[in-house]
Coordinates of C-alpha atoms in Angstrom, one line a residue:
Chain S
X631 CA 29.7 -10.2 11.1
X632 CA 29.2 -9.7 14.9
X633 CA 29.7 -6.0 14.5
X634 CA 26.9 -6.0 11.8
X635 CA 24.5 -8.1 13.8
X636 CA 25.0 -5.9 16.7
X637 CA 24.5 -2.7 14.9
X638 CA 21.5 -4.1 13.0
X639 CA 19.9 -5.3 16.2
X640 CA 20.3 -2.0 17.8
X641 CA 18.5 -0.2 14.9
X642 CA 15.7 -2.8 15.4
X643 CA 15.4 -2.0 18.9
X644 CA 15.3 1.7 18.2
X645 CA 12.6 1.3 15.6
X646 CA 10.6 -0.9 18.0
X647 CA 10.8 1.8 20.6
X648 CA 9.4 4.4 18.0
X649 CA 6.8 2.1 17.0
X650 CA 5.6 1.6 20.5
X651 CA 5.8 5.5 21.0
X652 CA 3.6 6.0 17.9
X653 CA 1.1 3.3 18.9
X654 CA 0.7 4.8 22.3
X655 CA 0.2 8.2 20.8
X656 CA -2.5 7.0 18.3
X657 CA -4.3 5.3 21.3
X658 CA -4.2 8.6 23.4
X659 CA -4.9 11.0 20.6
X660 CA -8.2 9.5 20.0
X661 CA -11.0 11.6 21.1
X662 CA -12.1 10.3 24.5
X663 CA -8.8 8.3 24.7
X664 CA -8.9 4.7 25.8
X665 CA -12.2 5.3 27.8
X666 CA -14.2 6.6 24.7
X667 CA -15.9 3.2 24.4
X668 CA -17.1 3.2 27.9
X669 CA -18.1 7.0 27.7
X670 CA -20.7 6.0 25.1
X671 CA -22.3 3.1 27.2
X672 CA -25.5 4.2 28.4
X673 CA -25.9 4.5 32.3
X674 CA -22.4 5.2 32.6
X675 CA -22.0 8.1 35.1
X676 CA -19.2 10.6 35.4
X677 CA -18.2 8.9 38.8
X678 CA -18.0 5.5 37.2
X679 CA -15.9 6.8 34.3
X680 CA -13.6 8.4 37.0
X681 CA -13.4 5.0 38.8
X682 CA -12.5 3.1 35.7
X683 CA -9.8 5.7 34.8
X684 CA -8.2 5.2 38.2
X685 CA -8.5 1.5 38.0
X686 CA -6.7 1.7 34.4
X687 CA -4.2 4.1 35.6
X688 CA -5.4 6.9 33.2
X689 CA -5.3 9.6 35.9
X690 CA -1.6 9.4 36.0
X691 CA 0.8 11.5 33.9
X692 CA 1.3 10.4 30.3
X693 CA 5.0 9.5 30.4
X694 CA 4.2 7.4 33.4
X695 CA 1.3 5.7 31.8
X696 CA 3.6 4.9 28.6
X697 CA 6.3 3.4 30.8
X698 CA 3.6 1.1 32.5
X699 CA 2.2 0.4 29.1
X700 CA 5.5 -0.5 27.6
X701 CA 6.6 -2.4 30.6
X702 CA 3.5 -4.6 30.4
X703 CA 4.3 -5.0 26.7
X704 CA 7.6 -6.4 27.4
X705 CA 6.2 -8.8 30.2
X706 CA 3.8 -10.3 27.6
X707 CA 0.9 -8.5 29.3
X708 CA -0.8 -6.9 26.3
X709 CA -3.9 -6.0 28.1
X710 CA -7.4 -7.7 28.1
X711 CA -10.0 -7.6 25.1
X712 CA -12.8 -5.2 26.1
X713 CA -15.1 -7.9 24.5
X714 CA -14.5 -11.0 26.6
X715 CA -11.7 -9.9 28.9
X716 CA -9.5 -12.5 27.6
X717 CA -5.8 -11.6 27.2
X718 CA -5.1 -9.7 23.9
X719 CA -1.9 -12.0 23.1
X720 CA -3.9 -15.1 23.5
X721 CA -6.6 -13.7 21.3
X722 CA -4.1 -12.7 18.6
X723 CA -2.1 -15.9 18.7
X724 CA -5.5 -17.9 18.3
X725 CA -5.6 -16.2 14.8
X726 CA -2.1 -15.5 13.7
X727 CA -1.7 -19.2 12.2
X728 CA -4.4 -18.6 9.6
X729 CA -2.8 -15.4 8.5
X730 CA 0.7 -16.8 8.3
X731 CA -0.7 -19.8 6.2
X732 CA -2.3 -17.4 3.8
X733 CA 0.8 -15.3 3.5
X734 CA 3.0 -18.3 3.0
X735 CA 0.7 -19.7 0.2
X736 CA 0.6 -16.3 -1.3
X737 CA 4.4 -15.8 -1.2
X738 CA 4.9 -19.1 -2.6
X739 CA 2.7 -18.3 -5.6
X740 CA 4.5 -15.0 -6.0
X741 CA 7.9 -16.5 -5.8
X742 CA 7.4 -19.2 -8.2
X743 CA 5.1 -17.3 -10.8
X744 CA 6.7 -13.9 -10.4
X745 CA 10.3 -15.4 -10.5
X746 CA 9.5 -17.4 -13.8
X747 CA 7.7 -14.5 -15.4
X748 CA 10.4 -12.0 -14.6
X749 CA 13.2 -14.3 -15.7
X750 CA 11.6 -14.9 -19.1
X751 CA 10.9 -11.1 -19.4
X752 CA 14.5 -10.3 -18.6
X753 CA 15.9 -13.1 -21.1
X754 CA 13.5 -12.1 -23.8
X755 CA 13.6 -8.3 -23.2
X756 CA 11.3 -6.1 -25.2
X757 CA 9.8 -9.3 -26.7
X758 CA 5.9 -9.2 -26.8
X759 CA 5.8 -11.3 -23.8
X760 CA 7.9 -8.9 -22.0
X761 CA 5.7 -5.9 -23.0
X762 CA 2.6 -7.6 -22.1
X763 CA 3.8 -8.7 -18.7
X764 CA 5.1 -5.2 -18.1
X765 CA 1.6 -3.6 -18.7
X766 CA -0.1 -6.7 -16.8
X767 CA 2.1 -6.2 -13.8
X768 CA 1.3 -2.4 -13.6
X769 CA -2.3 -3.1 -13.8
X770 CA -2.1 -5.8 -11.3
X771 CA -0.6 -3.3 -9.0
X772 CA -3.5 -0.9 -9.6
X773 CA -6.4 -3.2 -9.0
X774 CA -7.9 -2.9 -5.5
X775 CA -7.2 -6.4 -3.8
X776 CA -10.7 -6.6 -2.2
X777 CA -12.4 -6.0 -5.8
X778 CA -10.3 -8.6 -7.3
X779 CA -11.4 -10.9 -4.5
X780 CA -15.0 -10.1 -5.1
X781 CA -14.4 -10.9 -9.0
X782 CA -12.8 -14.2 -8.1
X783 CA -15.8 -15.1 -5.8
X784 CA -18.2 -14.1 -8.6
X785 CA -16.5 -16.0 -11.2
X786 CA -15.1 -19.1 -9.5
X787 CA -17.7 -19.6 -6.8
X788 CA -20.9 -18.1 -7.9
X789 CA -20.7 -18.8 -11.7
X790 CA -18.5 -21.9 -12.0
X791 CA -18.9 -23.3 -8.5
X792 CA -15.3 -24.5 -8.3
X793 CA -14.2 -22.7 -5.2
X794 CA -15.9 -22.2 -1.9
X795 CA -16.9 -18.5 -1.3
X796 CA -15.2 -18.1 1.8
X797 CA -14.0 -19.3 5.2
X798 CA -11.2 -21.9 5.9
X799 CA -13.3 -24.9 6.0
X800 CA -16.7 -26.3 7.3
X801 CA -17.4 -25.4 11.0
X802 CA -15.5 -27.7 13.2
X803 CA -12.5 -28.1 10.8
X804 CA -12.2 -30.5 7.8
X805 CA -9.5 -32.5 6.1
X806 CA -6.3 -30.9 4.8
X807 CA -7.8 -31.2 1.2
X808 CA -10.7 -29.1 2.2
X809 CA -8.7 -26.5 3.8
X810 CA -6.4 -26.2 0.7
X811 CA -9.4 -26.1 -1.4
X812 CA -10.7 -23.0 0.5
X813 CA -7.0 -21.7 0.6
X814 CA -6.8 -21.4 -3.3
X815 CA -9.1 -18.2 -3.7
X816 CA -7.6 -15.9 -1.0
X817 CA -4.1 -17.1 -1.8
X818 CA -4.5 -16.3 -5.5
X819 CA -5.9 -12.9 -4.7
X820 CA -3.3 -11.9 -2.1
X821 CA -0.5 -13.4 -4.4
X822 CA -1.5 -11.1 -7.3
X823 CA 0.1 -8.0 -6.1
X824 CA 3.1 -9.8 -4.8
X825 CA 3.6 -11.7 -8.1
X826 CA 3.5 -8.3 -10.0
X827 CA 6.1 -6.9 -7.6
X828 CA 8.2 -10.1 -7.7
X829 CA 8.2 -10.2 -11.6
X830 CA 9.5 -6.6 -11.8
X831 CA 12.1 -6.9 -9.3
X832 CA 13.2 -10.3 -10.7
X833 CA 13.4 -9.0 -14.2
X834 CA 15.7 -6.1 -13.2
X835 CA 17.7 -8.2 -11.0
X836 CA 18.2 -10.5 -13.9
X837 CA 19.2 -7.8 -16.2
X838 CA 21.6 -6.4 -13.8
X839 CA 23.3 -9.9 -13.6
X840 CA 23.2 -10.7 -17.4
X841 CA 25.2 -7.4 -18.1
X842 CA 28.0 -8.6 -15.8
X843 CA 31.5 -9.4 -17.1
X844 CA 31.5 -12.9 -15.4
X845 CA 28.6 -13.9 -17.6
X846 CA 30.4 -12.9 -20.7
X847 CA 33.3 -14.9 -19.5
X848 CA 31.2 -18.0 -18.7
X849 CA 29.8 -17.7 -22.2
X850 CA 33.1 -17.2 -23.7
X851 CA 34.4 -20.3 -22.0
X852 CA 31.9 -22.2 -24.1
X853 CA 29.7 -22.9 -21.1
X854 CA 26.1 -24.2 -22.3
X855 CA 23.5 -21.5 -22.2
X856 CA 21.4 -23.6 -19.7
X857 CA 24.1 -23.9 -17.2
X858 CA 24.9 -20.3 -17.4
X859 CA 21.4 -19.5 -16.7
X860 CA 21.0 -21.8 -13.7
X861 CA 24.3 -21.6 -12.2
X862 CA 25.3 -18.1 -12.8
X863 CA 22.4 -15.9 -13.6
X864 CA 19.7 -17.3 -11.6
X865 CA 21.7 -17.9 -8.4
X866 CA 22.9 -14.4 -8.4
X867 CA 19.7 -12.8 -9.5
X868 CA 17.8 -14.4 -6.7
X869 CA 20.0 -13.0 -3.9
X870 CA 18.5 -9.4 -3.9
X871 CA 15.0 -11.2 -3.9
X872 CA 15.6 -11.8 -0.2
X873 CA 15.5 -8.2 0.5
X874 CA 12.5 -7.7 -1.7
X875 CA 10.7 -10.4 0.6
X876 CA 11.4 -8.3 3.6
X877 CA 10.4 -5.0 2.0
X878 CA 7.1 -6.6 0.8
X879 CA 6.0 -7.6 4.2
X880 CA 4.0 -4.5 5.1
X881 CA 2.1 -4.7 1.8
X882 CA 1.6 -8.5 2.3
X883 CA 0.3 -8.0 5.8
X884 CA -2.0 -5.2 4.6
X885 CA -3.1 -7.2 1.6
X886 CA -3.9 -10.2 4.0
X887 CA -6.2 -8.0 6.1
X888 CA -8.3 -7.1 3.2
X889 CA -8.3 -10.5 1.6
X890 CA -9.3 -12.0 4.8
X891 CA -12.3 -9.8 5.1
X892 CA -13.5 -10.5 1.6
X893 CA -13.1 -14.1 1.9
X894 CA -14.1 -14.4 5.7
X895 CA -10.8 -16.0 6.2
X896 CA -10.3 -16.4 10.1
X897 CA -6.9 -14.6 10.6
X898 CA -5.5 -11.6 12.0
X899 CA -7.0 -9.2 9.5
X900 CA -10.6 -10.1 10.1
X901 CA -9.8 -10.2 13.8
X902 CA -8.5 -6.5 13.5
X903 CA -11.7 -5.2 11.5
X904 CA -14.0 -7.1 14.0
X905 CA -12.2 -5.4 17.0
X906 CA -12.3 -2.1 15.1
X907 CA -16.1 -2.6 14.8
X908 CA -16.3 -3.4 18.6
X909 CA -14.1 -0.5 19.4
X910 CA -11.9 -3.1 21.2
X911 CA -8.9 -0.9 21.4
X912 CA -6.7 -3.2 23.4
X913 CA -6.9 -5.9 20.6
X914 CA -6.5 -3.1 17.9
X915 CA -3.5 -1.7 19.5
X916 CA -2.0 -5.2 20.0
X917 CA -2.3 -6.0 16.3
X918 CA -1.0 -2.7 15.2
X919 CA 2.1 -3.0 17.3
X920 CA 2.4 -6.7 16.5
X921 CA 2.3 -6.1 12.7
X922 CA 4.9 -3.4 13.1
X923 CA 7.0 -6.0 15.1
X924 CA 6.5 -8.6 12.3
X925 CA 7.7 -6.2 9.8
X926 CA 10.8 -5.0 11.9
X927 CA 11.5 -8.9 12.4
X928 CA 11.1 -9.8 9.0
X929 CA 13.4 -7.1 7.6
X930 CA 16.1 -7.9 10.2
X931 CA 15.8 -11.6 9.0
X932 CA 15.9 -10.7 5.5
X933 CA 19.2 -8.5 6.0
X934 CA 21.0 -11.2 8.0
X935 CA 20.0 -13.9 5.5
X936 CA 21.4 -11.7 2.8
X937 CA 24.7 -11.4 4.4
X938 CA 24.7 -15.0 5.0
X939 CA 23.8 -15.8 1.4
X940 CA 26.1 -13.2 -0.4
X941 CA 29.7 -13.5 0.8
X942 CA 30.5 -10.4 -1.4
X943 CA 28.9 -8.0 0.9
X944 CA 31.1 -8.9 4.1
X945 CA 31.1 -6.2 5.3
X946 CA 31.7 -2.6 4.6
Chain W
X1282 CA 27.5 14.8 -39.3
X1283 CA 28.1 18.6 -38.6
X1284 CA 27.6 20.1 -35.1
X1285 CA 24.6 22.0 -36.4
X1286 CA 22.9 18.9 -37.9
X1287 CA 23.3 17.2 -34.4
X1288 CA 21.9 20.3 -32.8
X1289 CA 19.0 20.2 -35.3
X1290 CA 18.0 16.6 -34.7
X1291 CA 17.8 17.1 -31.0
X1292 CA 14.3 18.0 -29.8
X1293 CA 13.9 21.4 -28.3
X1294 CA 12.0 19.9 -25.4
X1295 CA 13.8 16.6 -24.6
X1296 CA 11.6 15.8 -21.6
X1297 CA 8.4 16.3 -23.5
X1298 CA 9.8 14.5 -26.5
X1299 CA 10.7 11.3 -24.4
X1300 CA 7.3 11.6 -22.6
X1301 CA 5.5 11.7 -26.1
X1302 CA 7.1 8.6 -27.1
X1303 CA 6.0 6.7 -24.0
X1304 CA 2.7 5.1 -25.4
X1305 CA 1.4 4.0 -21.9
X1306 CA 2.0 7.4 -20.4
X1307 CA 0.0 8.9 -23.1
X1308 CA -2.9 6.5 -22.7
X1309 CA -2.7 7.4 -19.0
X1310 CA -3.0 11.0 -19.6
X1311 CA -5.8 10.5 -22.1
X1312 CA -7.8 8.3 -19.6
X1313 CA -7.1 10.8 -16.8
X1314 CA -8.4 13.6 -19.0
X1315 CA -11.5 11.7 -20.1
X1316 CA -12.2 10.8 -16.5
X1317 CA -11.9 14.3 -15.0
X1318 CA -14.0 15.8 -17.8
X1319 CA -16.7 13.1 -17.5
X1320 CA -16.7 13.5 -13.5
X1321 CA -16.7 17.3 -13.9
X1322 CA -19.4 18.0 -16.6
X1323 CA -20.9 14.4 -17.0
X1324 CA -23.6 14.7 -14.1
X1325 CA -25.3 17.5 -15.9
X1326 CA -25.9 15.3 -19.0
X1327 CA -27.5 12.4 -16.9
X1328 CA -31.3 12.9 -16.4
X1329 CA -31.0 11.5 -12.8
X1330 CA -29.1 12.7 -9.8
X1331 CA -27.2 10.4 -7.6
X1332 CA -29.7 10.4 -4.7
X1333 CA -32.8 10.0 -6.5
X1334 CA -34.5 6.8 -5.5
X1335 CA -36.4 5.0 -8.3
X1336 CA -37.8 1.9 -6.3
X1337 CA -39.7 0.6 -9.3
X1338 CA -36.4 0.1 -11.2
X1339 CA -34.2 -1.3 -8.4
X1340 CA -31.5 -3.6 -9.5
X1341 CA -32.0 -2.8 -13.1
X1342 CA -29.0 -4.4 -15.1
X1343 CA -26.9 -2.1 -17.3
X1344 CA -28.3 -1.3 -20.8
X1345 CA -31.7 -2.9 -20.1
X1346 CA -33.9 0.0 -19.2
X1347 CA -34.2 3.7 -18.5
X1348 CA -31.0 3.8 -16.6
X1349 CA -27.9 3.5 -18.9
X1350 CA -25.7 1.6 -16.4
X1351 CA -28.2 0.1 -14.3
X1352 CA -29.3 1.0 -10.7
X1353 CA -28.5 -0.3 -7.1
X1354 CA -30.5 -1.7 -4.4
X1355 CA -32.5 1.6 -3.9
X1356 CA -32.9 2.1 -7.7
X1357 CA -30.3 5.0 -7.7
X1358 CA -28.7 5.6 -11.1
X1359 CA -25.3 3.9 -11.2
X1360 CA -24.0 6.2 -14.0
X1361 CA -24.8 9.4 -11.9
X1362 CA -23.4 7.8 -8.7
X1363 CA -20.3 6.6 -10.5
X1364 CA -19.5 10.3 -11.8
X1365 CA -20.4 12.0 -8.5
X1366 CA -18.2 9.3 -6.7
X1367 CA -15.6 10.1 -9.2
X1368 CA -15.4 13.7 -8.3
X1369 CA -15.0 12.7 -4.5
X1370 CA -12.3 9.9 -5.2
X1371 CA -10.3 11.9 -7.8
X1372 CA -10.2 15.1 -5.8
X1373 CA -9.5 13.3 -2.7
X1374 CA -6.5 11.6 -4.3
X1375 CA -5.2 15.0 -5.5
X1376 CA -5.5 16.7 -2.1
X1377 CA -4.1 13.9 -0.2
X1378 CA -1.2 13.9 -2.6
X1379 CA -0.6 17.7 -2.2
X1380 CA -0.7 17.5 1.6
X1381 CA 1.7 14.4 1.8
X1382 CA 4.0 15.7 -0.9
X1383 CA 4.2 19.0 1.2
X1384 CA 4.9 17.3 4.4
X1385 CA 7.3 14.7 3.0
X1386 CA 9.3 17.3 1.0
X1387 CA 9.7 19.5 4.1
X1388 CA 10.6 16.8 6.3
X1389 CA 13.1 15.3 3.8
X1390 CA 14.5 18.4 2.9
X1391 CA 15.1 19.6 6.4
X1392 CA 16.5 16.0 7.3
X1393 CA 18.8 16.2 4.3
X1394 CA 20.0 19.7 4.8
X1395 CA 20.8 19.6 8.5
X1396 CA 21.9 15.9 8.7
X1397 CA 23.3 15.1 11.9
X1398 CA 21.1 14.5 14.9
X1399 CA 18.0 16.3 13.4
X1400 CA 18.2 14.3 10.1
X1401 CA 18.7 11.0 12.2
X1402 CA 15.7 11.6 14.4
X1403 CA 13.5 12.6 11.3
X1404 CA 14.6 9.8 9.2
X1405 CA 14.2 7.3 12.0
X1406 CA 10.6 8.5 12.5
X1407 CA 10.1 8.0 8.8
X1408 CA 11.3 4.3 9.1
X1409 CA 9.0 3.7 12.1
X1410 CA 5.9 5.0 10.4
X1411 CA 6.9 2.6 7.4
X1412 CA 6.9 -0.3 9.8
X1413 CA 3.1 -0.1 10.2
X1414 CA 1.1 -1.7 7.3
X1415 CA -0.6 1.3 6.0
X1416 CA -3.9 -0.2 6.1
X1417 CA -3.7 -1.0 9.5
X1418 CA -2.7 2.3 10.5
X1419 CA -5.2 3.9 8.2
X1420 CA -8.1 2.0 9.6
X1421 CA -7.3 2.7 13.1
X1422 CA -7.0 6.4 12.8
X1423 CA -10.2 6.5 10.6
X1424 CA -12.0 4.4 13.2
X1425 CA -11.1 7.0 15.9
X1426 CA -12.2 10.2 14.1
X1427 CA -15.5 11.4 12.7
X1428 CA -15.2 10.1 9.0
X1429 CA -15.8 12.9 6.7
X1430 CA -14.1 13.7 3.4
X1431 CA -11.8 16.0 5.0
X1432 CA -10.7 13.8 7.8
X1433 CA -10.2 10.8 5.4
X1434 CA -8.0 12.9 2.9
X1435 CA -5.9 13.9 6.0
X1436 CA -5.5 10.6 7.2
X1437 CA -4.6 9.1 3.9
X1438 CA -2.0 11.9 3.5
X1439 CA -0.7 11.2 7.0
X1440 CA 0.1 7.5 5.9
X1441 CA 1.5 8.5 2.4
X1442 CA 4.4 11.1 3.0
X1443 CA 7.1 8.8 4.0
X1444 CA 8.5 7.7 0.8
X1445 CA 8.6 11.3 -0.5
X1446 CA 10.4 12.2 2.6
X1447 CA 12.9 9.4 2.0
X1448 CA 13.6 10.5 -1.5
X1449 CA 13.8 14.1 -0.8
X1450 CA 16.3 13.3 2.0
X1451 CA 18.5 11.4 -0.4
X1452 CA 18.4 14.1 -3.1
X1453 CA 19.1 17.1 -0.8
X1454 CA 22.0 14.9 0.8
X1455 CA 23.5 14.8 -2.4
X1456 CA 23.1 18.2 -3.5
X1457 CA 24.4 19.7 -0.3
X1458 CA 27.8 18.5 -1.0
X1459 CA 27.8 20.4 -4.2
X1460 CA 29.8 23.7 -5.0
X1461 CA 26.7 25.8 -5.6
X1462 CA 25.5 25.1 -2.0
X1463 CA 28.7 26.3 -0.7
X1464 CA 28.5 29.4 -3.1
X1465 CA 25.0 30.1 -1.5
X1466 CA 26.6 29.8 1.9
X1467 CA 29.4 32.1 1.0
X1468 CA 27.1 34.9 -0.3
X1469 CA 25.2 34.9 3.0
X1470 CA 22.0 33.1 2.1
X1471 CA 20.0 32.1 4.9
X1472 CA 19.2 28.2 5.6
X1473 CA 15.6 28.4 4.5
X1474 CA 16.6 30.2 1.2
X1475 CA 19.2 27.5 0.6
X1476 CA 16.9 24.7 1.3
X1477 CA 13.9 26.0 -0.7
X1478 CA 15.2 28.2 -3.3
X1479 CA 18.6 26.6 -4.1
X1480 CA 18.4 22.9 -3.3
X1481 CA 14.7 21.8 -3.6
X1482 CA 14.3 23.1 -7.2
X1483 CA 17.1 20.6 -8.3
X1484 CA 15.2 17.8 -6.5
X1485 CA 11.7 18.4 -8.3
X1486 CA 11.9 15.7 -10.8
X1487 CA 11.7 12.5 -8.7
X1488 CA 9.3 14.2 -6.3
X1489 CA 7.0 14.9 -9.4
X1490 CA 7.2 11.1 -10.2
X1491 CA 6.3 10.3 -6.6
X1492 CA 3.5 12.8 -6.3
X1493 CA 1.8 11.0 -9.5
X1494 CA 2.1 7.7 -8.0
X1495 CA 0.8 8.9 -4.7
X1496 CA -2.4 10.1 -6.4
X1497 CA -2.7 6.5 -7.7
X1498 CA -2.2 5.2 -4.1
X1499 CA -4.4 7.6 -2.4
X1500 CA -7.3 6.8 -4.5
X1501 CA -6.8 3.0 -4.1
X1502 CA -6.4 3.5 -0.2
X1503 CA -9.7 5.4 -0.1
X1504 CA -11.3 2.7 -1.8
X1505 CA -10.0 0.2 0.9
X1506 CA -11.1 2.3 3.8
X1507 CA -14.3 3.0 2.2
X1508 CA -15.0 -0.5 1.3
X1509 CA -14.2 -1.6 4.8
X1510 CA -16.8 0.8 6.2
X1511 CA -14.6 3.5 7.8
X1512 CA -14.1 5.9 4.9
X1513 CA -16.5 8.2 3.1
X1514 CA -20.0 7.7 4.5
X1515 CA -23.1 7.3 2.7
X1516 CA -25.1 9.1 1.3
X1517 CA -22.1 10.7 -0.2
X1518 CA -20.7 8.3 -2.9
X1519 CA -17.2 7.3 -3.4
X1520 CA -15.9 4.4 -5.6
X1521 CA -15.0 2.5 -2.5
X1522 CA -18.2 2.7 -0.5
X1523 CA -20.3 1.9 -3.7
X1524 CA -18.5 -1.4 -3.4
X1525 CA -19.3 -1.8 0.3
X1526 CA -22.8 -2.9 -0.4
X1527 CA -22.0 -4.8 -3.6
X1528 CA -20.7 -7.9 -1.8
X1529 CA -24.0 -8.5 -0.6
X1530 CA -25.6 -8.4 -4.0
X1531 CA -22.9 -10.4 -5.8
X1532 CA -25.1 -13.1 -6.8
X1533 CA -28.0 -11.0 -8.1
X1534 CA -26.5 -8.0 -9.2
X1535 CA -22.8 -8.4 -10.0
X1536 CA -22.6 -5.1 -12.1
X1537 CA -22.8 -3.1 -8.8
X1538 CA -19.4 -4.8 -7.9
X1539 CA -18.1 -4.7 -11.4
X1540 CA -18.4 -1.0 -12.4
X1541 CA -17.0 0.8 -9.4
X1542 CA -14.0 -1.5 -9.4
X1543 CA -13.4 -0.9 -13.0
X1544 CA -13.5 2.9 -12.4
X1545 CA -11.0 2.6 -9.6
X1546 CA -8.7 0.3 -11.5
X1547 CA -8.9 2.7 -14.5
X1548 CA -7.9 5.7 -12.6
X1549 CA -5.2 4.0 -10.5
X1550 CA -3.8 2.4 -13.5
X1551 CA -3.6 5.7 -15.5
X1552 CA -1.9 7.5 -12.8
X1553 CA 0.6 4.8 -12.4
X1554 CA 1.1 4.8 -16.2
X1555 CA 1.7 8.6 -16.0
X1556 CA 4.2 8.3 -13.3
X1557 CA 6.1 5.7 -15.1
X1558 CA 6.2 7.7 -18.2
X1559 CA 7.3 10.7 -16.3
X1560 CA 10.1 8.8 -14.7
X1561 CA 11.5 7.4 -17.9
X1562 CA 11.1 11.0 -19.4
X1563 CA 12.9 12.9 -16.7
X1564 CA 15.6 10.5 -16.1
X1565 CA 17.7 9.8 -19.4
X1566 CA 19.5 6.9 -17.9
X1567 CA 16.2 5.1 -17.0
X1568 CA 16.1 1.7 -18.6
X1569 CA 13.0 2.3 -20.6
X1570 CA 14.1 5.5 -22.2

């Protein structure tokens, strides 16, 4: 277990390093580099730009700048927003909660709905339900998330008036009930794609388990179907879902960005787009790197949990 | 049953035969052909072009006036715009697919063939790029460059090649250990020849499937980036940027949001169906076959 943990941690650290390298390159490959925003400001002279470059350490060689940047990153100094000079990390952390709430709600929907749909599909394989769900899942994976959001807003907010058309609540915050009411729309939209993915994986995981010898044995012993289902099939089929949850993280984060924009949900995704609009590169870079870190961390967590949950894979 | 009877009952083109039995894949191909035909020759049958402003008929609903599918906020004909946008979206999807399949195949093949340090470095790079949610990376890059059709195509390709690389690497890794590779080495073939003439042709099937799915993904990504304002810029129409303005007019002119979205969904679903069918047809062990 320790050896596995150490190896897996080392891999994650390597990935983190590569991620920072890519992030740094993206920032510096941009035409004009980190100064492009100032270069467009009227009344900014060449001398001013030079002075800024020196102040920001941009006159030094790239490898040096990279080390400086990574050093600051490690010390929690992620730079300051161009917009109001507040620390990037503080800006991000003021928004990350809303995104996590949205992602959790969507995942909850996906796990429950996708799990049940996938399980029924596997048990009643090739039935009408299974076929409809198979096609439905593929269509759901093809629908642009933002467009589905627009449709949900049009139907449930504009036509029926059941759901608020956006935001996480009235200005100044409301009760928990108000918050949940606002959460339904975006969570449903974000949950759609994940539900489709989960139902597909759940179905094939169930089919895999159903074909195993120990299921036949359990049935042969005369165990009731319900118990075989709950105790043997479902428990084993749910194990690989831990990995799926980890692998789905980038999609979920990207989907959150789009969903937040459509529903004006005050999370990281909205912050990212706003910052992009203001050319606020420190915040953009911070979010880019942080999302990659979240993905790496999530996958690490999923792998470790999987080993803990499934004693059979200890440990090649 | 005699051997000849068995031979007679076996279809001559097993892959084509299996594909033809896949109903969804056939539907997908049908829709793709229709979409391509409509976008290619359709605009010449529409009496309006996509830039023509008809201010007296702005916000005309579909099937309620001279414009068949209605008009947008400037009175531009929606059908003409949808078809012209389809040209952009579909060809962008195919171009991005070709580039990303090319890059992914080369990276994966080289990594799989050489293995060792070269393979490790390349594959870790693939892992690292995959850590970024593609929309974040896509938007950042799109915001940094001058957004033209070519730039957006390149950027989408740049964020789509990793899965192909992974798959090609796994395939080549398995093939390198086979006897015919050793034979090629023995007769003195160069590395390049072994990689791209001996190994790669044996790995074409899964790459073909991935290529189809990447077209779907690229069309979808284009719609995301353009919807968020960093993709194809007006006045050039794409399915994504037609939706950008649509949210503003959702209450008064819902068809502006509905129609381009249906077009995207139709195209993406069809390519996904096609990919699914190809996978089943090319892999006899696949569960659906």
